[in-house]
Amino acid sequence: TQLLEQSPQFLSIQEGENLTVYCNSSSVFSSLQWYRQEPGEGPVLLVTVVTGGEVKKLKRLTFQFGDARKDSSLHITAAQPGDTGLYLCAGAGGLTGGGNKLTFGTGTQLKVEL
Amino acid sequence: DAGVIQSPRHEVTEMGQEVTLRCKPISGHDYLFWYRQTMMRGLELLIYFNNNVPIDDSGMPEDRFSAKMPNASFSTLKIQPSEPRDSAVYFCASSLLTQGSSEAFFGQGTRLTVV
């Protein structure tokens, strides 16, 4: 079974603070995606990283894929209340191939307060 | 496109009853996924289809669960008989296989409560 562990599980911070969420696995994935989910909605894709060592920036969000393509991190600079939500990493492909099959991480619930 | 459409949004049923969840994927997408989300277990993949053919149903918890995709624009997930532990939010998602990776588009989910 390909497992993706995220840490921390819960995070409550003040507006303006920085934070990092980690996604770790013992498996290699062909690509890794990060999603954000808001209450009552399905997850929505933020970014996809494909190459080991790749870094992508999306405004205040910085995503990194580990060199061995087993782990990833999401860093948010100067968090805002609008960043509140459940952040999920998802690995695609990997040992079982599976083409488009996505295995989701355990999730990080972020709350940003004024 | 209206996105992935799921129905119903909420379902409350009694233990032992049959429950059918419905999904209309985004037109042109060749993959369809059924996920279940709970606080305890997170987002679990139940089954996925490629071009209407079930590829991997190893996540289906028991024989009480079954899924079909009779055509490219419709899929169902059926639970018969339902049990209280089946209470969860069930998501359907679709994607299109492209070079590199593919984004999964999720519906709004069906919140199932079995009492």
mmCIF file of C-alpha atoms in Angstrom:
data_model
loop_
_atom_site.group_PDB
_atom_site.id
_atom_site.type_symbol
_atom_site.label_atom_id
_atom_site.label_comp_id
_atom_site.label_asym_id
_atom_site.label_seq_id
_atom_site.Cartn_x
_atom_site.Cartn_y
_atom_site.Cartn_z
ATOM 1 C CA THR A 1 0.000 0.000 0.000
ATOM 2 C CA GLN A 2 1.311 3.416 -0.935
ATOM 3 C CA LEU A 3 0.855 5.732 2.032
ATOM 4 C CA LEU A 4 1.305 9.485 2.130
ATOM 5 C CA GLU A 5 1.733 10.940 5.599
ATOM 6 C CA GLN A 6 1.196 14.648 6.093
ATOM 7 C CA SER A 7 2.367 16.751 8.992
ATOM 8 C CA PRO A 8 1.207 18.533 10.910
ATOM 9 C CA GLN A 9 -2.327 17.190 11.014
ATOM 10 C CA PHE A 10 -3.721 20.456 12.390
ATOM 11 C CA LEU A 11 -2.290 23.958 12.310
ATOM 12 C CA SER A 12 -3.771 27.127 13.771
ATOM 13 C CA ILE A 13 -1.815 30.327 13.192
ATOM 14 C CA GLN A 14 -2.227 34.093 13.136
ATOM 15 C CA GLU A 15 -2.502 36.141 9.981
ATOM 16 C CA GLY A 16 0.925 37.091 8.651
ATOM 17 C CA GLU A 17 2.760 34.032 9.948
ATOM 18 C CA ASN A 18 4.626 31.591 7.737
ATOM 19 C CA LEU A 19 4.059 27.840 7.734
ATOM 20 C CA THR A 20 5.234 24.644 6.092
ATOM 21 C CA VAL A 21 3.266 21.458 5.496
ATOM 22 C CA TYR A 22 5.070 18.206 4.779
ATOM 23 C CA CYS A 23 4.034 15.190 2.732
ATOM 24 C CA ASN A 24 6.141 12.052 3.086
ATOM 25 C CA SER A 25 6.050 8.582 1.610
ATOM 26 C CA SER A 26 8.238 5.517 1.318
ATOM 27 C CA SER A 27 7.064 5.150 -2.278
ATOM 28 C CA VAL A 28 8.202 6.890 -5.434
ATOM 29 C CA PHE A 29 5.575 8.735 -7.432
ATOM 30 C CA SER A 30 5.647 9.874 -11.036
ATOM 31 C CA SER A 31 4.157 13.188 -9.958
ATOM 32 C CA LEU A 32 2.712 14.809 -6.887
ATOM 33 C CA GLN A 33 -0.215 17.162 -6.616
ATOM 34 C CA TRP A 34 -1.418 19.517 -3.901
ATOM 35 C CA TYR A 35 -5.112 20.222 -3.411
ATOM 36 C CA ARG A 36 -7.064 22.520 -1.123
ATOM 37 C CA GLN A 37 -10.517 21.609 0.123
ATOM 38 C CA GLU A 38 -13.032 23.974 1.678
ATOM 39 C CA PRO A 39 -16.042 22.864 3.765
ATOM 40 C CA GLY A 40 -18.826 21.367 1.695
ATOM 41 C CA GLU A 41 -16.734 21.226 -1.454
ATOM 42 C CA GLY A 42 -14.461 18.775 -3.208
ATOM 43 C CA PRO A 43 -10.688 19.243 -3.342
ATOM 44 C CA VAL A 44 -9.358 21.701 -5.921
ATOM 45 C CA LEU A 45 -5.931 21.376 -7.517
ATOM 46 C CA LEU A 46 -3.304 23.959 -6.544
ATOM 47 C CA VAL A 47 -0.219 22.610 -8.310
ATOM 48 C CA THR A 48 1.446 19.564 -9.843
ATOM 49 C CA VAL A 49 5.149 18.825 -9.474
ATOM 50 C CA VAL A 50 6.761 16.260 -11.725
ATOM 51 C CA THR A 51 10.545 16.467 -11.590
ATOM 52 C CA GLY A 52 12.626 15.516 -8.550
ATOM 53 C CA GLY A 53 13.886 18.699 -6.888
ATOM 54 C CA GLU A 54 11.323 20.847 -8.678
ATOM 55 C CA VAL A 55 10.158 24.041 -7.005
ATOM 56 C CA LYS A 56 6.991 25.842 -8.042
ATOM 57 C CA LYS A 57 5.637 29.131 -6.760
ATOM 58 C CA LEU A 58 2.028 30.206 -6.767
ATOM 59 C CA LYS A 59 1.868 33.730 -5.319
ATOM 60 C CA ARG A 60 2.570 33.212 -1.581
ATOM 61 C CA LEU A 61 2.675 29.416 -1.888
ATOM 62 C CA THR A 62 5.897 27.534 -2.645
ATOM 63 C CA PHE A 63 5.831 23.842 -3.477
ATOM 64 C CA GLN A 64 8.828 21.529 -3.582
ATOM 65 C CA PHE A 65 9.182 17.949 -4.789
ATOM 66 C CA GLY A 66 11.903 15.905 -3.129
ATOM 67 C CA ASP A 67 14.895 14.782 -5.170
ATOM 68 C CA ALA A 68 13.851 11.134 -4.838
ATOM 69 C CA ARG A 69 10.202 11.955 -5.695
ATOM 70 C CA LYS A 70 9.001 10.487 -2.397
ATOM 71 C CA ASP A 71 8.205 13.645 -0.486
ATOM 72 C CA SER A 72 7.005 17.184 -0.931
ATOM 73 C CA SER A 73 6.458 20.358 1.024
ATOM 74 C CA LEU A 74 4.147 23.341 0.829
ATOM 75 C CA HIS A 75 5.307 26.638 2.295
ATOM 76 C CA ILE A 76 2.926 29.556 2.768
ATOM 77 C CA THR A 77 4.337 33.016 3.367
ATOM 78 C CA ALA A 78 2.348 35.635 5.255
ATOM 79 C CA ALA A 79 -0.736 33.467 5.692
ATOM 80 C CA GLN A 80 -4.155 35.052 5.289
ATOM 81 C CA PRO A 81 -7.590 33.956 6.548
ATOM 82 C CA GLY A 82 -8.442 33.011 2.964
ATOM 83 C CA ASP A 83 -5.777 30.297 3.149
ATOM 84 C CA THR A 84 -7.879 28.415 5.693
ATOM 85 C CA GLY A 85 -8.786 24.932 4.510
ATOM 86 C CA LEU A 86 -7.764 21.301 4.281
ATOM 87 C CA TYR A 87 -4.549 20.806 2.307
ATOM 88 C CA LEU A 88 -4.066 17.424 0.666
ATOM 89 C CA CYS A 89 -1.110 16.026 -1.189
ATOM 90 C CA ALA A 90 -1.722 13.286 -3.741
ATOM 91 C CA GLY A 91 0.724 10.970 -5.450
ATOM 92 C CA ALA A 92 0.139 9.786 -9.000
ATOM 93 C CA GLY A 93 1.467 6.609 -10.568
ATOM 94 C CA GLY A 94 4.266 4.996 -8.590
ATOM 95 C CA LEU A 95 4.808 1.307 -7.897
ATOM 96 C CA THR A 96 1.480 0.202 -9.237
ATOM 97 C CA GLY A 97 1.682 2.424 -12.269
ATOM 98 C CA GLY A 98 -1.975 3.210 -12.429
ATOM 99 C CA GLY A 99 -1.748 6.069 -14.850
ATOM 100 C CA ASN A 100 -4.058 8.649 -13.367
ATOM 101 C CA LYS A 101 -4.628 6.846 -10.064
ATOM 102 C CA LEU A 102 -4.196 9.313 -7.193
ATOM 103 C CA THR A 103 -3.348 8.295 -3.648
ATOM 104 C CA PHE A 104 -4.189 11.069 -1.206
ATOM 105 C CA GLY A 105 -2.314 12.032 1.917
ATOM 106 C CA THR A 106 -3.764 12.188 5.407
ATOM 107 C CA GLY A 107 -4.418 15.936 5.125
ATOM 108 C CA THR A 108 -3.447 19.090 7.029
ATOM 109 C CA GLN A 109 -6.238 21.255 8.409
ATOM 110 C CA LEU A 110 -5.072 24.878 8.418
ATOM 111 C CA LYS A 111 -6.827 27.702 10.223
ATOM 112 C CA VAL A 112 -5.585 31.258 9.854
ATOM 113 C CA GLU A 113 -7.021 33.730 12.334
ATOM 114 C CA LEU A 114 -7.094 37.505 12.281
ATOM 115 C CA ASP B 1 -18.840 22.481 -18.791
ATOM 116 C CA ALA B 2 -20.652 22.430 -15.445
ATOM 117 C CA GLY B 3 -18.000 20.286 -13.839
ATOM 118 C CA VAL B 4 -18.521 16.941 -12.151
ATOM 119 C CA ILE B 5 -22.110 16.624 -10.992
ATOM 120 C CA GLN B 6 -23.092 14.383 -8.117
ATOM 121 C CA SER B 7 -26.519 13.572 -6.765
ATOM 122 C CA PRO B 8 -27.963 13.646 -4.256
ATOM 123 C CA ARG B 9 -25.985 16.188 -2.184
ATOM 124 C CA HIS B 10 -27.327 14.700 1.021
ATOM 125 C CA GLU B 11 -28.799 11.300 1.757
ATOM 126 C CA VAL B 12 -30.175 10.037 5.033
ATOM 127 C CA THR B 13 -31.242 6.422 5.104
ATOM 128 C CA GLU B 14 -31.983 3.660 7.547
ATOM 129 C CA MET B 15 -29.646 0.779 8.147
ATOM 130 C CA GLY B 16 -30.343 -2.054 5.740
ATOM 131 C CA GLN B 17 -31.660 0.121 2.945
ATOM 132 C CA GLU B 18 -30.122 0.332 -0.496
ATOM 133 C CA VAL B 19 -28.365 3.566 -1.389
ATOM 134 C CA THR B 20 -27.421 4.695 -4.891
ATOM 135 C CA LEU B 21 -25.079 7.613 -5.498
ATOM 136 C CA ARG B 22 -24.828 9.136 -8.956
ATOM 137 C CA CYS B 23 -22.108 10.925 -10.870
ATOM 138 C CA LYS B 24 -21.828 12.709 -14.197
ATOM 139 C CA PRO B 25 -18.162 13.293 -15.110
ATOM 140 C CA ILE B 26 -16.817 16.136 -17.192
ATOM 141 C CA SER B 27 -17.427 15.490 -20.872
ATOM 142 C CA GLY B 28 -14.348 14.075 -22.607
ATOM 143 C CA HIS B 29 -12.644 12.828 -19.465
ATOM 144 C CA ASP B 30 -11.558 9.200 -19.668
ATOM 145 C CA TYR B 31 -10.994 8.466 -15.979
ATOM 146 C CA LEU B 32 -13.613 8.378 -13.228
ATOM 147 C CA PHE B 33 -12.890 7.888 -9.541
ATOM 148 C CA TRP B 34 -15.045 7.228 -6.496
ATOM 149 C CA TYR B 35 -13.602 8.356 -3.156
ATOM 150 C CA ARG B 36 -14.895 8.225 0.405
ATOM 151 C CA GLN B 37 -13.899 10.821 2.990
ATOM 152 C CA THR B 38 -14.152 10.487 6.771
ATOM 153 C CA MET B 39 -12.418 12.221 9.627
ATOM 154 C CA MET B 40 -10.795 9.001 10.732
ATOM 155 C CA ARG B 41 -9.565 7.666 7.405
ATOM 156 C CA GLY B 42 -9.269 10.739 5.226
ATOM 157 C CA LEU B 43 -9.863 10.493 1.471
ATOM 158 C CA GLU B 44 -9.869 6.874 0.334
ATOM 159 C CA LEU B 45 -10.009 5.672 -3.249
ATOM 160 C CA LEU B 46 -12.768 3.085 -3.624
ATOM 161 C CA ILE B 47 -12.676 2.308 -7.343
ATOM 162 C CA TYR B 48 -11.699 3.905 -10.624
ATOM 163 C CA PHE B 49 -12.664 3.449 -14.249
ATOM 164 C CA ASN B 50 -10.798 4.105 -17.481
ATOM 165 C CA ASN B 51 -12.952 4.435 -20.588
ATOM 166 C CA ASN B 52 -15.904 3.011 -18.633
ATOM 167 C CA VAL B 53 -13.988 -0.130 -17.600
ATOM 168 C CA PRO B 54 -13.276 -0.756 -13.893
ATOM 169 C CA ILE B 55 -9.495 -0.833 -13.447
ATOM 170 C CA ASP B 56 -8.940 -1.101 -9.720
ATOM 171 C CA ASP B 57 -11.633 -1.877 -7.154
ATOM 172 C CA SER B 58 -9.272 -2.908 -4.376
ATOM 173 C CA GLY B 59 -10.486 -0.003 -2.250
ATOM 174 C CA MET B 60 -14.098 -1.177 -2.190
ATOM 175 C CA PRO B 61 -14.556 -2.106 1.468
ATOM 176 C CA GLU B 62 -16.997 -4.981 1.132
ATOM 177 C CA ASP B 63 -19.241 -6.840 -1.276
ATOM 178 C CA ARG B 64 -22.035 -4.548 -0.158
ATOM 179 C CA PHE B 65 -20.419 -1.888 -2.332
ATOM 180 C CA SER B 66 -20.684 -1.966 -6.116
ATOM 181 C CA ALA B 67 -20.025 0.558 -8.865
ATOM 182 C CA LYS B 68 -20.964 0.725 -12.507
ATOM 183 C CA MET B 69 -20.216 2.962 -15.433
ATOM 184 C CA PRO B 70 -22.647 2.050 -18.229
ATOM 185 C CA ASN B 71 -21.460 4.892 -20.462
ATOM 186 C CA ALA B 72 -18.971 7.745 -20.565
ATOM 187 C CA SER B 73 -21.342 10.224 -18.966
ATOM 188 C CA PHE B 74 -22.736 8.345 -15.998
ATOM 189 C CA SER B 75 -21.612 6.260 -13.045
ATOM 190 C CA THR B 76 -23.273 4.898 -9.917
ATOM 191 C CA LEU B 77 -22.012 3.702 -6.567
ATOM 192 C CA LYS B 78 -24.429 1.413 -4.774
ATOM 193 C CA ILE B 79 -24.415 0.225 -1.171
ATOM 194 C CA GLN B 80 -26.728 -2.664 -0.353
ATOM 195 C CA PRO B 81 -27.449 -3.134 2.485
ATOM 196 C CA SER B 82 -26.213 0.083 4.063
ATOM 197 C CA GLU B 83 -24.747 0.210 7.580
ATOM 198 C CA PRO B 84 -24.092 3.109 9.982
ATOM 199 C CA ARG B 85 -20.326 2.776 9.441
ATOM 200 C CA ASP B 86 -20.874 3.658 5.776
ATOM 201 C CA SER B 87 -21.714 7.221 6.834
ATOM 202 C CA ALA B 88 -19.241 9.508 5.071
ATOM 203 C CA VAL B 89 -18.911 12.000 2.238
ATOM 204 C CA TYR B 90 -18.594 10.236 -1.097
ATOM 205 C CA PHE B 91 -16.822 12.068 -3.896
ATOM 206 C CA CYS B 92 -16.745 11.388 -7.584
ATOM 207 C CA ALA B 93 -13.871 12.826 -9.636
ATOM 208 C CA SER B 94 -12.890 12.710 -13.289
ATOM 209 C CA SER B 95 -9.696 13.392 -15.190
ATOM 210 C CA LEU B 96 -8.121 13.206 -18.613
ATOM 211 C CA LEU B 97 -4.829 11.379 -19.018
ATOM 212 C CA THR B 98 -2.238 13.734 -20.456
ATOM 213 C CA GLN B 99 1.535 13.869 -20.637
ATOM 214 C CA GLY B 100 3.113 14.248 -17.211
ATOM 215 C CA SER B 101 0.159 14.301 -14.887
ATOM 216 C CA SER B 102 -3.523 14.968 -14.766
ATOM 217 C CA GLU B 103 -5.725 17.091 -12.590
ATOM 218 C CA ALA B 104 -8.630 15.369 -10.887
ATOM 219 C CA PHE B 105 -11.825 17.419 -10.914
ATOM 220 C CA PHE B 106 -14.088 16.655 -7.997
ATOM 221 C CA GLY B 107 -17.806 16.945 -7.580
ATOM 222 C CA GLN B 108 -19.300 18.543 -4.484
ATOM 223 C CA GLY B 109 -19.820 15.170 -2.866
ATOM 224 C CA THR B 110 -22.740 13.278 -1.402
ATOM 225 C CA ARG B 111 -23.002 13.339 2.376
ATOM 226 C CA LEU B 112 -24.417 9.965 3.384
ATOM 227 C CA THR B 113 -25.848 9.356 6.833
ATOM 228 C CA VAL B 114 -27.005 5.858 7.726
ATOM 229 C CA VAL B 115 -29.048 5.715 10.921
#
